[in-house]
mmCIF file of C-alpha atoms in Angstrom:
data_model
loop_
_atom_site.group_PDB
_atom_site.id
_atom_site.type_symbol
_atom_site.label_atom_id
_atom_site.label_comp_id
_atom_site.label_asym_id
_atom_site.label_seq_id
_atom_site.Cartn_x
_atom_site.Cartn_y
_atom_site.Cartn_z
ATOM 1 C CA ASP A 1 -25.830 -177.298 -151.562
ATOM 2 C CA SER A 2 -29.216 -177.483 -153.270
ATOM 3 C CA GLY A 3 -28.140 -179.969 -155.944
ATOM 4 C CA VAL A 4 -28.912 -177.494 -158.742
ATOM 5 C CA THR A 5 -25.858 -176.459 -160.727
ATOM 6 C CA GLN A 6 -25.420 -173.453 -162.956
ATOM 7 C CA THR A 7 -22.634 -172.439 -165.284
ATOM 8 C CA PRO A 8 -20.896 -170.158 -165.720
ATOM 9 C CA LYS A 9 -20.723 -168.418 -162.380
ATOM 10 C CA HIS A 10 -19.807 -165.088 -163.917
ATOM 11 C CA LEU A 11 -20.191 -163.758 -167.430
ATOM 12 C CA ILE A 12 -18.967 -160.432 -168.758
ATOM 13 C CA THR A 13 -19.921 -159.442 -172.265
ATOM 14 C CA ALA A 14 -20.684 -156.453 -174.452
ATOM 15 C CA THR A 15 -23.927 -154.933 -175.629
ATOM 16 C CA GLY A 16 -25.389 -156.617 -178.667
ATOM 17 C CA GLN A 17 -23.827 -159.966 -177.876
ATOM 18 C CA ARG A 18 -25.494 -163.320 -177.227
ATOM 19 C CA VAL A 19 -24.868 -165.602 -174.254
ATOM 20 C CA THR A 20 -26.073 -168.978 -173.047
ATOM 21 C CA LEU A 21 -26.587 -169.871 -169.425
ATOM 22 C CA ARG A 22 -26.780 -173.486 -168.395
ATOM 23 C CA CYS A 23 -28.615 -175.232 -165.579
ATOM 24 C CA SER A 24 -28.693 -178.818 -164.372
ATOM 25 C CA PRO A 25 -31.611 -179.606 -162.059
ATOM 26 C CA ARG A 26 -31.532 -181.793 -158.978
ATOM 27 C CA SER A 27 -31.554 -185.478 -159.689
ATOM 28 C CA GLY A 28 -35.128 -186.565 -160.367
ATOM 29 C CA ASP A 29 -36.567 -183.075 -160.780
ATOM 30 C CA LEU A 30 -38.511 -182.587 -163.995
ATOM 31 C CA SER A 31 -39.303 -178.890 -163.704
ATOM 32 C CA VAL A 32 -36.832 -176.102 -164.317
ATOM 33 C CA TYR A 33 -37.537 -172.430 -163.692
ATOM 34 C CA TRP A 34 -35.526 -169.390 -164.691
ATOM 35 C CA TYR A 35 -35.506 -166.173 -162.692
ATOM 36 C CA GLN A 36 -33.832 -162.805 -163.099
ATOM 37 C CA GLN A 37 -32.779 -160.884 -160.012
ATOM 38 C CA SER A 38 -31.893 -157.224 -160.228
ATOM 39 C CA LEU A 39 -31.743 -154.507 -157.593
ATOM 40 C CA ASP A 40 -34.652 -152.517 -158.969
ATOM 41 C CA GLN A 41 -36.928 -155.364 -160.103
ATOM 42 C CA GLY A 42 -36.391 -157.936 -157.395
ATOM 43 C CA LEU A 43 -36.804 -161.602 -158.307
ATOM 44 C CA GLN A 44 -38.654 -161.922 -161.603
ATOM 45 C CA PHE A 45 -39.920 -165.218 -162.974
ATOM 46 C CA LEU A 46 -38.953 -165.718 -166.596
ATOM 47 C CA ILE A 47 -40.000 -169.162 -167.771
ATOM 48 C CA GLN A 48 -40.659 -172.739 -166.658
ATOM 49 C CA TYR A 49 -40.036 -176.021 -168.434
ATOM 50 C CA TYR A 50 -41.402 -179.362 -167.404
ATOM 51 C CA ASN A 51 -39.942 -182.532 -168.881
ATOM 52 C CA GLY A 52 -38.825 -180.747 -172.018
ATOM 53 C CA GLU A 53 -41.917 -178.663 -172.634
ATOM 54 C CA GLU A 54 -42.588 -175.036 -171.876
ATOM 55 C CA ARG A 55 -45.056 -174.902 -169.000
ATOM 56 C CA ALA A 56 -45.340 -171.278 -167.941
ATOM 57 C CA LYS A 57 -44.079 -167.943 -169.120
ATOM 58 C CA GLY A 58 -43.445 -164.878 -167.028
ATOM 59 C CA ASN A 59 -41.776 -161.570 -167.765
ATOM 60 C CA ILE A 60 -39.435 -162.935 -170.391
ATOM 61 C CA LEU A 61 -38.312 -160.624 -173.172
ATOM 62 C CA GLU A 62 -38.560 -161.713 -176.792
ATOM 63 C CA ARG A 63 -34.760 -161.459 -176.988
ATOM 64 C CA PHE A 64 -34.576 -164.251 -174.423
ATOM 65 C CA SER A 65 -35.358 -167.890 -175.036
ATOM 66 C CA ALA A 66 -34.914 -171.148 -173.204
ATOM 67 C CA GLN A 67 -35.151 -174.862 -173.734
ATOM 68 C CA GLN A 68 -34.960 -178.054 -171.727
ATOM 69 C CA PHE A 69 -33.140 -181.009 -173.199
ATOM 70 C CA PRO A 70 -33.925 -184.741 -172.942
ATOM 71 C CA ASP A 71 -31.393 -185.108 -170.116
ATOM 72 C CA LEU A 72 -33.424 -182.378 -168.332
ATOM 73 C CA HIS A 73 -30.712 -179.749 -168.268
ATOM 74 C CA SER A 74 -31.850 -176.349 -169.431
ATOM 75 C CA GLU A 75 -30.300 -173.426 -171.231
ATOM 76 C CA LEU A 76 -31.330 -169.785 -171.193
ATOM 77 C CA ASN A 77 -30.285 -167.836 -174.271
ATOM 78 C CA LEU A 78 -30.008 -164.071 -174.043
ATOM 79 C CA SER A 79 -29.436 -162.175 -177.277
ATOM 80 C CA SER A 80 -28.955 -158.576 -178.410
ATOM 81 C CA LEU A 81 -27.852 -157.848 -174.893
ATOM 82 C CA GLU A 82 -28.447 -154.450 -173.361
ATOM 83 C CA LEU A 83 -26.922 -152.784 -170.315
ATOM 84 C CA GLY A 84 -30.173 -153.352 -168.462
ATOM 85 C CA ASP A 85 -29.853 -157.106 -168.829
ATOM 86 C CA SER A 86 -27.058 -157.097 -166.272
ATOM 87 C CA ALA A 87 -28.407 -159.132 -163.385
ATOM 88 C CA LEU A 88 -28.202 -162.388 -161.499
ATOM 89 C CA TYR A 89 -29.923 -165.231 -163.311
ATOM 90 C CA PHE A 90 -31.122 -168.114 -161.215
ATOM 91 C CA CYS A 91 -32.310 -171.520 -162.148
ATOM 92 C CA ALA A 92 -34.529 -173.514 -159.820
ATOM 93 C CA SER A 93 -35.881 -177.021 -160.040
ATOM 94 C CA SER A 94 -38.705 -178.991 -158.512
ATOM 95 C CA SER A 95 -40.257 -182.378 -158.969
ATOM 96 C CA LEU A 96 -43.548 -183.269 -160.573
ATOM 97 C CA LEU A 97 -46.467 -180.877 -160.023
ATOM 98 C CA VAL A 98 -49.819 -182.421 -160.652
ATOM 99 C CA GLY A 99 -53.196 -182.269 -159.002
ATOM 100 C CA GLY A 100 -52.308 -179.344 -156.816
ATOM 101 C CA ARG A 101 -49.383 -181.048 -155.174
ATOM 102 C CA VAL A 102 -46.975 -178.426 -153.930
ATOM 103 C CA ASP A 103 -43.308 -178.887 -154.481
ATOM 104 C CA THR A 104 -40.525 -176.747 -153.183
ATOM 105 C CA GLN A 105 -38.270 -174.952 -155.628
ATOM 106 C CA TYR A 106 -34.564 -175.464 -155.063
ATOM 107 C CA PHE A 107 -32.326 -172.756 -156.444
ATOM 108 C CA GLY A 108 -28.930 -172.912 -158.054
ATOM 109 C CA PRO A 109 -26.082 -170.535 -157.130
ATOM 110 C CA GLY A 110 -26.835 -168.248 -160.068
ATOM 111 C CA THR A 111 -24.967 -166.713 -162.968
ATOM 112 C CA ARG A 112 -23.955 -163.088 -162.635
ATOM 113 C CA LEU A 113 -24.195 -161.422 -166.035
ATOM 114 C CA THR A 114 -22.490 -158.109 -166.611
ATOM 115 C CA VAL A 115 -23.138 -156.332 -169.893
ATOM 116 C CA LEU A 116 -20.655 -153.564 -170.669
ATOM 117 C CA ALA B 1 -54.482 -163.563 -158.599
ATOM 118 C CA GLN B 2 -51.782 -163.976 -156.002
ATOM 119 C CA SER B 3 -49.543 -161.384 -154.430
ATOM 120 C CA VAL B 4 -47.185 -161.091 -151.514
ATOM 121 C CA ALA B 5 -45.818 -158.118 -149.620
ATOM 122 C CA GLN B 6 -42.830 -157.731 -147.378
ATOM 123 C CA PRO B 7 -43.487 -154.369 -145.803
ATOM 124 C CA GLU B 8 -39.976 -153.830 -144.413
ATOM 125 C CA ASP B 9 -36.973 -153.387 -146.678
ATOM 126 C CA GLN B 10 -34.668 -153.856 -143.703
ATOM 127 C CA VAL B 11 -34.912 -155.248 -140.190
ATOM 128 C CA ASN B 12 -32.279 -154.567 -137.572
ATOM 129 C CA VAL B 13 -31.960 -156.688 -134.449
ATOM 130 C CA ALA B 14 -29.330 -157.244 -131.788
ATOM 131 C CA GLU B 15 -27.737 -160.644 -131.469
ATOM 132 C CA GLY B 16 -29.591 -162.789 -128.954
ATOM 133 C CA ASN B 17 -32.863 -160.907 -129.381
ATOM 134 C CA PRO B 18 -35.910 -162.421 -131.066
ATOM 135 C CA LEU B 19 -36.433 -161.497 -134.707
ATOM 136 C CA THR B 20 -39.501 -161.192 -136.888
ATOM 137 C CA VAL B 21 -39.570 -160.678 -140.651
ATOM 138 C CA LYS B 22 -43.034 -159.809 -141.884
ATOM 139 C CA CYS B 23 -44.946 -161.176 -144.855
ATOM 140 C CA THR B 24 -48.538 -160.670 -145.940
ATOM 141 C CA TYR B 25 -50.249 -162.289 -148.877
ATOM 142 C CA SER B 26 -53.326 -162.172 -151.038
ATOM 143 C CA VAL B 27 -54.847 -165.191 -152.809
ATOM 144 C CA SER B 28 -58.229 -166.208 -154.128
ATOM 145 C CA GLY B 29 -58.017 -169.789 -152.883
ATOM 146 C CA ASN B 30 -55.849 -171.301 -150.194
ATOM 147 C CA PRO B 31 -52.247 -170.168 -149.874
ATOM 148 C CA TYR B 32 -49.114 -172.193 -150.100
ATOM 149 C CA LEU B 33 -46.415 -170.109 -148.417
ATOM 150 C CA PHE B 34 -42.636 -170.309 -148.479
ATOM 151 C CA TRP B 35 -39.649 -168.604 -146.915
ATOM 152 C CA TYR B 36 -36.225 -168.508 -148.531
ATOM 153 C CA VAL B 37 -32.935 -166.967 -147.422
ATOM 154 C CA GLN B 38 -30.237 -165.556 -149.687
ATOM 155 C CA TYR B 39 -26.711 -164.977 -148.457
ATOM 156 C CA PRO B 40 -24.464 -162.605 -150.428
ATOM 157 C CA ASN B 41 -23.498 -163.944 -153.841
ATOM 158 C CA ARG B 42 -25.460 -167.137 -153.253
ATOM 159 C CA GLY B 43 -28.703 -168.617 -154.497
ATOM 160 C CA LEU B 44 -31.920 -168.749 -152.523
ATOM 161 C CA GLN B 45 -32.053 -171.450 -149.884
ATOM 162 C CA PHE B 46 -35.346 -172.980 -148.812
ATOM 163 C CA LEU B 47 -36.175 -172.422 -145.136
ATOM 164 C CA LEU B 48 -39.733 -173.653 -144.627
ATOM 165 C CA LYS B 49 -43.187 -173.889 -146.135
ATOM 166 C CA TYR B 50 -46.827 -173.947 -145.090
ATOM 167 C CA ILE B 51 -49.325 -176.028 -147.003
ATOM 168 C CA THR B 52 -51.890 -177.070 -144.448
ATOM 169 C CA GLY B 53 -52.097 -178.178 -140.851
ATOM 170 C CA ASP B 54 -50.433 -176.545 -137.875
ATOM 171 C CA ASN B 55 -50.203 -172.789 -138.097
ATOM 172 C CA LEU B 56 -46.688 -172.838 -136.655
ATOM 173 C CA VAL B 57 -44.181 -174.229 -139.107
ATOM 174 C CA LYS B 58 -40.663 -175.102 -138.072
ATOM 175 C CA GLY B 59 -37.819 -174.889 -140.547
ATOM 176 C CA SER B 60 -34.076 -174.864 -140.960
ATOM 177 C CA TYR B 61 -31.538 -173.050 -138.770
ATOM 178 C CA GLY B 62 -34.008 -172.574 -135.906
ATOM 179 C CA PHE B 63 -36.456 -170.483 -137.925
ATOM 180 C CA GLU B 64 -40.196 -170.842 -137.690
ATOM 181 C CA ALA B 65 -43.141 -169.095 -139.259
ATOM 182 C CA GLU B 66 -46.669 -168.506 -138.099
ATOM 183 C CA PHE B 67 -49.553 -168.727 -140.529
ATOM 184 C CA ASN B 68 -52.419 -166.401 -139.646
ATOM 185 C CA LYS B 69 -55.366 -166.774 -141.998
ATOM 186 C CA SER B 70 -57.419 -163.907 -140.589
ATOM 187 C CA GLN B 71 -54.541 -161.479 -140.952
ATOM 188 C CA THR B 72 -53.297 -163.095 -144.191
ATOM 189 C CA SER B 73 -49.808 -163.141 -142.770
ATOM 190 C CA PHE B 74 -46.919 -165.568 -142.625
ATOM 191 C CA HIS B 75 -44.244 -163.910 -140.470
ATOM 192 C CA LEU B 76 -40.840 -165.499 -140.080
ATOM 193 C CA LYS B 77 -39.488 -165.725 -136.546
ATOM 194 C CA LYS B 78 -36.514 -166.859 -134.573
ATOM 195 C CA PRO B 79 -36.266 -166.755 -130.757
ATOM 196 C CA SER B 80 -32.611 -165.706 -130.633
ATOM 197 C CA ALA B 81 -30.878 -164.044 -133.588
ATOM 198 C CA LEU B 82 -27.314 -164.790 -134.634
ATOM 199 C CA VAL B 83 -24.981 -162.497 -136.539
ATOM 200 C CA SER B 84 -24.775 -165.256 -139.146
ATOM 201 C CA ASP B 85 -28.531 -164.877 -139.770
ATOM 202 C CA SER B 86 -27.805 -161.591 -141.528
ATOM 203 C CA ALA B 87 -29.051 -162.101 -145.065
ATOM 204 C CA LEU B 88 -31.861 -161.316 -147.494
ATOM 205 C CA TYR B 89 -35.144 -163.102 -146.774
ATOM 206 C CA PHE B 90 -37.844 -163.774 -149.321
ATOM 207 C CA CYS B 91 -41.435 -164.763 -148.756
ATOM 208 C CA ALA B 92 -43.326 -166.476 -151.600
ATOM 209 C CA VAL B 93 -46.955 -167.471 -152.117
ATOM 210 C CA ARG B 94 -48.775 -169.786 -154.457
ATOM 211 C CA ASP B 95 -52.538 -169.758 -154.798
ATOM 212 C CA ASP B 96 -54.132 -173.204 -154.934
ATOM 213 C CA GLY B 97 -57.185 -171.587 -156.513
ATOM 214 C CA GLY B 98 -55.276 -170.325 -159.510
ATOM 215 C CA GLY B 99 -53.995 -172.057 -162.615
ATOM 216 C CA SER B 100 -50.345 -171.212 -162.158
ATOM 217 C CA TYR B 101 -47.881 -173.385 -160.342
ATOM 218 C CA ILE B 102 -45.445 -170.509 -160.170
ATOM 219 C CA PRO B 103 -45.070 -168.842 -156.782
ATOM 220 C CA THR B 104 -44.867 -165.089 -156.499
ATOM 221 C CA PHE B 105 -41.913 -163.778 -154.514
ATOM 222 C CA GLY B 106 -41.801 -160.699 -152.351
ATOM 223 C CA ARG B 107 -39.145 -158.064 -152.877
ATOM 224 C CA GLY B 108 -37.130 -159.338 -149.965
ATOM 225 C CA THR B 109 -36.219 -158.058 -146.498
ATOM 226 C CA SER B 110 -32.643 -157.461 -145.514
ATOM 227 C CA LEU B 111 -32.036 -158.738 -141.987
ATOM 228 C CA ILE B 112 -29.086 -157.235 -140.165
ATOM 229 C CA VAL B 113 -28.122 -158.759 -136.842
ATOM 230 C CA HIS B 114 -25.779 -156.551 -134.813
ATOM 231 C CA PRO B 115 -23.216 -158.102 -132.459
#
């Protein structure tokens, strides 16, 4: 158990709908990362938040957004869903990254999104 | 820019035999290298990392990885494979010469250990 929790575990919805995925980082971790894993694209980095602020952006669609709250949990919002958004969505967390210090990312169990 | 390659989509090995899962990388500065394992329907689990120091890094579950700067490789190894090692393995790299703290992940290698 990595200490990162994600809810829900599974989500089935229809095209055009909007969903929210939730992540709670490990105790003490300030950074949260969101990844999308699909068979054809592999593991794609979406976005990172550090202590409530957006820190880095990857291949995140405009239909997707995220935020990190004062209690450090994070939510990933996916809207106008398309069939191709069906994937596993992972959250990871790490502690402070400054001055080149390298921290390990610890991953949650993921949310499997199925868009019908 | 940083990149990582896992040249084998799948590796097959018999139980009890040594296993190697290959990873090569490209960075402009010094590499920080990671290995993760993913079991079916689970998240990625951290195995080991190389930052600096000894080229042979020991990690969880008896795995180790060898950093080779001249060959820009970071292969994952285990002396004796178990059927329970069957999983998807990801290599990741972060370039200390770049501005991003986000590691780049390889596409993964499926390890199948046959009884």
